Amino acid sequence: MDKKYTIKDIAQMAGVSKGTVDRVLHNRGKVSPAALEKINEVLNVIDYEPNLIARNLKNTKIYKICVLLPDPEIDSYWLPCVNGIKDAVKEFKPYSVNISIHYFNPESKKSFVNTNETVLGLEPDAVLIAPVFHKETIEAVKTYAELDIIVNTFNNQVESNSVKCFVGQDLYKSGRVAASLMNLVLSKGQIAIVHIDESLKNAVHMQEKEKGFRSYFEEKNLNSFTLTTLKLKHPNVESKFLNFLEENPDLTGIFITTSKAYQIANTLSTVKDKKKIALIGYDLIEKNVSYLNQGLLHFLIHQNQKRQAYLGVSTLAEHFLYSKEIPETILLPIDIINVENADFYIY
């Protein structure tokens, strides 16, 4: 943690009185040119940032915010979140806020539980959780609440009165957006709603997207389409999907509810003499963008996980620093990405 300088510290370093430093920081009263030059030299050395240090000098408490994040080296979907959190760290660096990231294996419930235990030992004032495991998250949130630790969640939503704020998208509506896009591309046929590794992720996350997707076709009375749900699990995604293709020769569209659309696109690219199938998935990870540029993916729905992570942290920091009320829900726009506009969204 960087040293937090008081007015007394700056005065001693500059060789002037505390009153003189106070007048410079708050831009009030006259100060001699020589004293002003000395103080400015000190402020440059300690990386002074206007409009921030004055508040920081008044605050003696250091607030701890811990972020529990799936390891991006295991699942690249979470990599933009790291950048979002780093943006928050940079923004609140001059304040008395300590923001730290604690990674867990998104394929291991035990890893998630152990990471929560580690964070509890740090006695944070607040935590931001990506609730990959629903049941384990509910239990962790309950423990934090008993210790008066504020909890925000992002990306996946969990039903708990102890969660202060959820940051993410309306999953149901994002499913409807995907359905409307599919309806623009196709006039009829069979559409597969594909869940990949549902047991390892928050099943509610995928199911809400499917509900929204199906509701669109039902409400529009689009009887020329048939919808089928397909659940695939690592490491048999490719083989089971190929079997599904053989059993469903009339398949015309696929909606993938996770960031792993690239796995389906890659498998389709290996199938010879196969008609083009409309593909819609989620998230601007590198592999997905590659298949988007190749024309194998029609659309990606951008969940802006970087912004989600940033807002999850910044609302906590602003609550501690300025007593700002933490909103119950922050919903981000549902951005539709195709090959023409993808470059504008790449971080």
CSV table of C-alpha atoms in Angstrom, one decimal:
chain,number,residue,atom,x,y,z
A,1,MET,CA,0.0,0.0,0.0
A,2,ASP,CA,1.4,3.4,-1.0
A,3,LYS,CA,2.1,5.8,1.9
A,4,LYS,CA,-0.7,8.2,2.6
A,5,TYR,CA,0.7,11.7,3.2
A,6,THR,CA,-0.7,14.1,5.7
A,7,ILE,CA,-0.5,17.9,5.6
A,8,LYS,CA,2.1,17.7,8.4
A,9,ASP,CA,4.2,15.3,6.3
A,10,ILE,CA,4.1,17.6,3.2
A,11,ALA,CA,4.9,20.6,5.4
A,12,GLN,CA,7.9,18.9,6.9
A,13,MET,CA,9.2,17.8,3.5
A,14,ALA,CA,8.8,21.3,2.0
A,15,GLY,CA,10.1,23.1,5.1
A,16,VAL,CA,7.0,25.3,5.5
A,17,SER,CA,4.1,25.5,7.9
A,18,LYS,CA,1.0,23.3,7.8
A,19,GLY,CA,-1.1,26.4,7.3
A,20,THR,CA,0.8,27.2,4.1
A,21,VAL,CA,0.3,23.7,2.7
A,22,ASP,CA,-3.4,23.9,3.6
A,23,ARG,CA,-3.7,27.2,1.6
A,24,VAL,CA,-2.0,25.6,-1.4
A,25,LEU,CA,-4.0,22.4,-1.4
A,26,HIS,CA,-7.3,24.3,-1.0
A,27,ASN,CA,-6.4,27.3,-3.2
A,28,ARG,CA,-7.2,29.8,-0.5
A,29,GLY,CA,-5.1,32.7,0.8
A,30,LYS,CA,-1.8,34.1,-0.3
A,31,VAL,CA,1.4,32.0,-0.5
A,32,SER,CA,4.9,33.3,-1.3
A,33,PRO,CA,6.3,32.2,-4.6
A,34,ALA,CA,9.3,30.5,-2.8
A,35,ALA,CA,6.9,28.5,-0.5
A,36,LEU,CA,4.7,27.6,-3.5
A,37,GLU,CA,7.7,26.3,-5.4
A,38,LYS,CA,8.8,24.1,-2.5
A,39,ILE,CA,5.4,22.6,-1.9
A,40,ASN,CA,4.9,21.9,-5.6
A,41,GLU,CA,8.2,20.1,-5.7
A,42,VAL,CA,7.1,17.8,-2.9
A,43,LEU,CA,3.7,17.2,-4.5
A,44,ASN,CA,5.4,16.1,-7.7
A,45,VAL,CA,7.6,13.7,-5.8
A,46,ILE,CA,4.7,12.0,-4.0
A,47,ASP,CA,2.6,11.9,-7.3
A,48,TYR,CA,0.1,14.4,-6.2
A,49,GLU,CA,-3.2,14.4,-8.2
A,50,PRO,CA,-5.4,17.5,-8.0
A,51,ASN,CA,-8.8,17.2,-6.4
A,52,LEU,CA,-8.0,13.8,-4.9
A,53,ILE,CA,-5.2,14.3,-2.3
A,54,ALA,CA,-7.2,16.8,-0.3
A,55,ARG,CA,-9.9,14.2,0.5
A,56,ASN,CA,-7.2,11.5,0.9
A,57,LEU,CA,-5.4,13.6,3.6
A,58,LYS,CA,-8.6,13.7,5.7
A,59,ASN,CA,-9.1,9.9,5.6
A,60,THR,CA,-7.0,7.9,8.0
A,61,LYS,CA,-8.8,4.5,7.6
A,62,ILE,CA,-7.7,2.2,4.8
A,63,TYR,CA,-10.7,0.3,3.3
A,64,LYS,CA,-10.0,-3.2,2.0
A,65,ILE,CA,-11.9,-4.4,-1.0
A,66,CYS,CA,-11.2,-8.0,-2.1
A,67,VAL,CA,-12.3,-9.3,-5.6
A,68,LEU,CA,-12.9,-13.1,-6.0
A,69,LEU,CA,-12.3,-13.8,-9.6
A,70,PRO,CA,-12.0,-17.0,-11.7
A,71,ASP,CA,-8.4,-17.4,-12.9
A,72,PRO,CA,-8.2,-16.0,-16.5
A,73,GLU,CA,-5.4,-18.4,-17.3
A,74,ILE,CA,-8.0,-21.2,-17.0
A,75,ASP,CA,-10.9,-19.3,-18.6
A,76,SER,CA,-9.9,-16.3,-20.8
A,77,TYR,CA,-13.4,-14.9,-20.5
A,78,TRP,CA,-12.4,-13.3,-17.2
A,79,LEU,CA,-9.2,-11.5,-18.5
A,80,PRO,CA,-11.0,-8.2,-19.3
A,81,CYS,CA,-12.2,-8.2,-15.7
A,82,VAL,CA,-8.6,-7.9,-14.5
A,83,ASN,CA,-8.2,-4.8,-16.7
A,84,GLY,CA,-11.4,-3.3,-15.3
A,85,ILE,CA,-10.2,-3.9,-11.7
A,86,LYS,CA,-6.8,-2.4,-12.5
A,87,ASP,CA,-8.6,0.7,-13.8
A,88,ALA,CA,-10.4,1.0,-10.4
A,89,VAL,CA,-7.1,0.4,-8.6
A,90,LYS,CA,-5.5,3.3,-10.6
A,91,GLU,CA,-8.5,5.6,-10.0
A,92,PHE,CA,-8.6,5.1,-6.3
A,93,LYS,CA,-4.9,4.9,-5.7
A,94,PRO,CA,-4.7,8.4,-4.1
A,95,TYR,CA,-7.5,7.4,-1.7
A,96,SER,CA,-7.3,5.1,1.3
A,97,VAL,CA,-8.7,2.1,-0.6
A,98,ASN,CA,-6.8,-1.2,-0.9
A,99,ILE,CA,-8.2,-3.3,-3.8
A,100,SER,CA,-6.8,-6.8,-4.3
A,101,ILE,CA,-7.7,-9.7,-6.6
A,102,HIS,CA,-7.9,-13.3,-5.4
A,103,TYR,CA,-8.1,-15.9,-8.1
A,104,PHE,CA,-9.9,-19.3,-7.9
A,105,ASN,CA,-10.2,-22.2,-10.3
A,106,PRO,CA,-13.6,-21.8,-12.1
A,107,GLU,CA,-13.7,-25.6,-12.5
A,108,SER,CA,-13.2,-26.4,-8.8
A,109,LYS,CA,-15.8,-25.7,-6.0
A,110,LYS,CA,-13.1,-26.4,-3.5
A,111,SER,CA,-10.8,-23.7,-4.9
A,112,PHE,CA,-13.7,-21.2,-4.7
A,113,VAL,CA,-14.4,-22.2,-1.0
A,114,ASN,CA,-10.7,-22.0,-0.1
A,115,THR,CA,-10.3,-18.6,-1.7
A,116,ASN,CA,-13.2,-17.3,0.3
A,117,GLU,CA,-11.6,-18.6,3.4
A,118,THR,CA,-8.4,-16.7,2.5
A,119,VAL,CA,-10.3,-13.5,1.9
A,120,LEU,CA,-12.1,-13.8,5.2
A,121,GLY,CA,-8.7,-14.0,6.9
A,122,LEU,CA,-7.9,-10.6,5.5
A,123,GLU,CA,-10.9,-9.0,7.2
A,124,PRO,CA,-12.0,-7.0,4.3
A,125,ASP,CA,-14.6,-4.2,4.4
A,126,ALA,CA,-16.2,-5.4,1.2
A,127,VAL,CA,-15.9,-8.1,-1.4
A,128,LEU,CA,-16.9,-8.4,-5.1
A,129,ILE,CA,-17.7,-11.9,-6.2
A,130,ALA,CA,-18.1,-13.5,-9.6
A,131,PRO,CA,-20.5,-16.3,-8.4
A,132,VAL,CA,-19.6,-19.1,-10.7
A,133,PHE,CA,-20.8,-21.7,-8.1
A,134,HIS,CA,-24.4,-20.8,-7.0
A,135,LYS,CA,-24.7,-22.8,-3.8
A,136,GLU,CA,-21.2,-22.1,-2.5
A,137,THR,CA,-21.7,-18.4,-3.2
A,138,ILE,CA,-24.9,-18.3,-1.2
A,139,GLU,CA,-23.1,-19.9,1.7
A,140,ALA,CA,-20.1,-17.4,1.4
A,141,VAL,CA,-22.4,-14.4,1.2
A,142,LYS,CA,-24.2,-15.5,4.4
A,143,THR,CA,-20.8,-15.7,6.2
A,144,TYR,CA,-19.7,-12.3,5.0
A,145,ALA,CA,-23.1,-10.8,6.0
A,146,GLU,CA,-22.7,-12.2,9.5
A,147,LEU,CA,-19.4,-10.3,9.8
A,148,ASP,CA,-20.8,-7.0,8.4
A,149,ILE,CA,-18.8,-7.3,5.2
A,150,ILE,CA,-20.5,-5.8,2.2
A,151,VAL,CA,-21.0,-8.1,-0.8
A,152,ASN,CA,-21.4,-7.1,-4.5
A,153,THR,CA,-21.7,-9.6,-7.3
A,154,PHE,CA,-21.3,-9.3,-11.0
A,155,ASN,CA,-21.8,-11.3,-14.2
A,156,ASN,CA,-24.0,-14.0,-12.6
A,157,GLN,CA,-26.8,-13.1,-10.3
A,158,VAL,CA,-27.7,-15.0,-7.1
A,159,GLU,CA,-30.8,-14.7,-5.0
A,160,SER,CA,-29.7,-13.4,-1.7
A,161,ASN,CA,-30.9,-10.4,0.4
A,162,SER,CA,-27.4,-10.1,1.7
A,163,VAL,CA,-26.0,-9.1,-1.7
A,164,LYS,CA,-25.8,-5.3,-1.8
A,165,CYS,CA,-25.5,-4.9,-5.6
A,166,PHE,CA,-25.5,-6.9,-8.7
A,167,VAL,CA,-23.7,-5.7,-11.8
A,168,GLY,CA,-24.4,-7.3,-15.2
A,169,GLN,CA,-27.0,-7.7,-17.9
A,170,ASP,CA,-30.6,-8.7,-18.0
A,171,LEU,CA,-30.0,-12.3,-19.1
A,172,TYR,CA,-33.6,-12.9,-20.0
A,173,LYS,CA,-33.6,-9.9,-22.4
A,174,SER,CA,-30.2,-10.8,-23.8
A,175,GLY,CA,-31.8,-14.2,-24.8
A,176,ARG,CA,-34.6,-12.4,-26.5
A,177,VAL,CA,-32.1,-10.2,-28.4
A,178,ALA,CA,-30.3,-13.3,-29.6
A,179,ALA,CA,-33.7,-14.8,-30.7
A,180,SER,CA,-34.6,-11.6,-32.7
A,181,LEU,CA,-31.2,-11.7,-34.4
A,182,MET,CA,-31.7,-15.4,-35.3
A,183,ASN,CA,-35.1,-14.5,-36.7
A,184,LEU,CA,-33.5,-11.9,-38.9
A,185,VAL,CA,-31.0,-14.4,-40.3
A,186,LEU,CA,-33.4,-17.3,-40.7
A,187,SER,CA,-36.9,-17.7,-42.0
A,188,LYS,CA,-37.5,-21.2,-40.7
A,189,GLY,CA,-35.8,-24.4,-39.5
A,190,GLN,CA,-34.4,-26.1,-36.4
A,191,ILE,CA,-32.5,-24.1,-33.9
A,192,ALA,CA,-30.3,-25.6,-31.1
A,193,ILE,CA,-29.9,-23.8,-27.8
A,194,VAL,CA,-26.5,-25.0,-26.6
A,195,HIS,CA,-25.3,-25.0,-23.0
A,196,ILE,CA,-21.6,-25.8,-22.6
A,197,ASP,CA,-20.2,-27.0,-19.2
A,198,GLU,CA,-23.5,-26.1,-17.5
A,199,SER,CA,-22.6,-28.1,-14.4
A,200,LEU,CA,-19.4,-26.0,-13.9
A,201,LYS,CA,-21.0,-22.7,-14.4
A,202,ASN,CA,-24.0,-21.0,-12.9
A,203,ALA,CA,-26.9,-23.0,-14.4
A,204,VAL,CA,-29.3,-20.1,-13.7
A,205,HIS,CA,-27.2,-17.9,-16.0
A,206,MET,CA,-27.7,-20.1,-19.0
A,207,GLN,CA,-31.3,-21.0,-18.2
A,208,GLU,CA,-32.4,-17.3,-18.1
A,209,LYS,CA,-30.9,-16.8,-21.5
A,210,GLU,CA,-32.8,-19.8,-22.8
A,211,LYS,CA,-36.0,-18.7,-21.3
A,212,GLY,CA,-35.7,-15.3,-23.0
A,213,PHE,CA,-34.8,-16.9,-26.3
A,214,ARG,CA,-37.8,-19.3,-26.2
A,215,SER,CA,-40.2,-16.6,-25.1
A,216,TYR,CA,-39.5,-14.5,-28.2
A,217,PHE,CA,-40.4,-17.4,-30.6
A,218,GLU,CA,-43.5,-18.2,-28.5
A,219,GLU,CA,-44.8,-14.7,-28.3
A,220,LYS,CA,-44.2,-14.0,-32.0
A,221,ASN,CA,-45.9,-17.3,-32.9
A,222,LEU,CA,-43.0,-18.3,-35.1
A,223,ASN,CA,-44.2,-21.8,-35.8
A,224,SER,CA,-41.8,-22.3,-38.7
A,225,PHE,CA,-39.0,-22.9,-36.2
A,226,THR,CA,-38.4,-25.8,-33.8
A,227,LEU,CA,-36.2,-25.3,-30.8
A,228,THR,CA,-34.0,-28.0,-29.2
A,229,THR,CA,-31.8,-27.8,-26.1
A,230,LEU,CA,-28.4,-29.4,-26.2
A,231,LYS,CA,-26.2,-29.7,-23.1
A,232,LEU,CA,-22.5,-30.4,-23.8
A,233,LYS,CA,-19.7,-31.0,-21.3
A,234,HIS,CA,-15.9,-30.9,-21.5
A,235,PRO,CA,-14.1,-33.0,-22.7
A,236,ASN,CA,-16.7,-34.5,-25.0
A,237,VAL,CA,-18.0,-31.3,-26.5
A,238,GLU,CA,-16.8,-32.0,-30.1
A,239,SER,CA,-17.8,-35.6,-30.3
A,240,LYS,CA,-21.3,-35.1,-28.8
A,241,PHE,CA,-21.9,-32.1,-31.0
A,242,LEU,CA,-20.9,-34.1,-34.1
A,243,ASN,CA,-23.3,-36.8,-33.2
A,244,PHE,CA,-26.0,-34.2,-32.7
A,245,LEU,CA,-25.3,-32.8,-36.2
A,246,GLU,CA,-25.7,-36.3,-37.8
A,247,GLU,CA,-29.0,-36.8,-35.9
A,248,ASN,CA,-30.4,-33.4,-36.9
A,249,PRO,CA,-29.7,-32.8,-40.6
A,250,ASP,CA,-32.2,-30.0,-40.7
A,251,LEU,CA,-30.3,-27.8,-38.2
A,252,THR,CA,-30.2,-24.2,-39.4
A,253,GLY,CA,-29.2,-22.2,-36.4
A,254,ILE,CA,-27.3,-22.5,-33.1
A,255,PHE,CA,-27.5,-20.2,-30.0
A,256,ILE,CA,-24.6,-20.8,-27.6
A,257,THR,CA,-25.4,-19.4,-24.1
A,258,THR,CA,-21.8,-19.1,-23.0
A,259,SER,CA,-18.5,-17.6,-24.1
A,260,LYS,CA,-17.5,-20.9,-25.8
A,261,ALA,CA,-19.1,-20.3,-29.2
A,262,TYR,CA,-15.6,-20.9,-30.7
A,263,GLN,CA,-15.8,-24.6,-29.8
A,264,ILE,CA,-18.9,-25.0,-31.9
A,265,ALA,CA,-17.6,-22.8,-34.7
A,266,ASN,CA,-14.3,-24.9,-34.7
A,267,THR,CA,-16.2,-28.1,-35.0
A,268,LEU,CA,-18.4,-26.9,-37.8
A,269,SER,CA,-15.3,-25.7,-39.7
A,270,THR,CA,-14.1,-29.4,-39.8
A,271,VAL,CA,-17.4,-30.7,-41.2
A,272,LYS,CA,-17.3,-31.3,-45.0
A,273,ASP,CA,-20.2,-30.6,-47.3
A,274,LYS,CA,-22.2,-29.1,-44.5
A,275,LYS,CA,-24.6,-26.2,-45.2
A,276,LYS,CA,-23.9,-23.0,-43.4
A,277,ILE,CA,-25.5,-22.8,-40.0
A,278,ALA,CA,-26.3,-19.4,-38.3
A,279,LEU,CA,-24.3,-19.1,-35.1
A,280,ILE,CA,-24.9,-16.6,-32.3
A,281,GLY,CA,-22.9,-16.6,-29.0
A,282,TYR,CA,-21.5,-14.4,-26.3
A,283,ASP,CA,-18.4,-12.4,-25.6
A,284,LEU,CA,-15.4,-10.8,-27.4
A,285,ILE,CA,-12.7,-13.3,-26.4
A,286,GLU,CA,-10.0,-13.8,-28.9
A,287,LYS,CA,-11.1,-17.1,-30.3
A,288,ASN,CA,-14.7,-16.0,-30.8
A,289,VAL,CA,-13.5,-12.8,-32.7
A,290,SER,CA,-11.4,-15.0,-34.9
A,291,TYR,CA,-14.4,-17.1,-36.0
A,292,LEU,CA,-16.5,-13.9,-36.3
A,293,ASN,CA,-13.9,-12.5,-38.8
A,294,GLN,CA,-14.0,-15.8,-40.7
A,295,GLY,CA,-17.7,-15.6,-41.1
A,296,LEU,CA,-18.4,-18.8,-39.1
A,297,LEU,CA,-20.0,-16.7,-36.3
A,298,HIS,CA,-22.8,-14.4,-37.2
A,299,PHE,CA,-23.2,-12.3,-34.0
A,300,LEU,CA,-21.7,-12.0,-30.6
A,301,ILE,CA,-23.5,-10.5,-27.6
A,302,HIS,CA,-21.1,-8.3,-25.7
A,303,GLN,CA,-21.5,-8.6,-21.9
A,304,ASN,CA,-18.7,-6.0,-21.2
A,305,GLN,CA,-17.3,-8.0,-18.3
A,306,LYS,CA,-14.5,-5.4,-18.0
A,307,ARG,CA,-17.1,-2.7,-17.2
A,308,GLN,CA,-19.0,-5.0,-14.9
A,309,ALA,CA,-15.9,-5.6,-12.8
A,310,TYR,CA,-15.0,-2.0,-12.7
A,311,LEU,CA,-18.4,-0.9,-11.6
A,312,GLY,CA,-18.6,-3.7,-9.0
A,313,VAL,CA,-15.5,-2.3,-7.3
A,314,SER,CA,-16.0,1.5,-7.9
A,315,THR,CA,-19.5,1.5,-6.3
A,316,LEU,CA,-17.9,0.0,-3.1
A,317,ALA,CA,-15.0,2.5,-3.1
A,318,GLU,CA,-17.4,5.5,-3.6
A,319,HIS,CA,-19.6,4.2,-0.8
A,320,PHE,CA,-16.8,4.2,1.6
A,321,LEU,CA,-15.2,7.5,0.5
A,322,TYR,CA,-18.3,9.6,-0.1
A,323,SER,CA,-21.1,7.7,1.6
A,324,LYS,CA,-22.7,7.1,-1.7
A,325,GLU,CA,-25.7,4.8,-1.7
A,326,ILE,CA,-24.9,1.5,-3.4
A,327,PRO,CA,-27.5,0.7,-6.1
A,328,GLU,CA,-29.3,-2.6,-5.8
A,329,THR,CA,-28.8,-3.4,-9.5
A,330,ILE,CA,-26.7,-2.0,-12.3
A,331,LEU,CA,-27.7,-3.4,-15.7
A,332,LEU,CA,-25.4,-2.8,-18.7
A,333,PRO,CA,-26.5,-2.3,-22.3
A,334,ILE,CA,-26.8,-5.4,-24.5
A,335,ASP,CA,-24.4,-4.8,-27.3
A,336,ILE,CA,-24.7,-6.6,-30.6
A,337,ILE,CA,-21.4,-7.3,-32.3
A,338,ASN,CA,-20.8,-8.4,-35.9
A,339,VAL,CA,-17.7,-8.5,-38.1
A,340,GLU,CA,-18.2,-4.9,-39.1
A,341,ASN,CA,-18.1,-3.3,-35.6
A,342,ALA,CA,-16.0,-5.8,-33.5
A,343,ASP,CA,-12.9,-3.7,-33.8
A,344,PHE,CA,-14.5,-0.8,-31.9
A,345,TYR,CA,-15.1,-3.1,-28.9
A,346,ILE,CA,-11.7,-4.8,-28.6
A,347,TYR,CA,-9.9,-3.8,-25.5
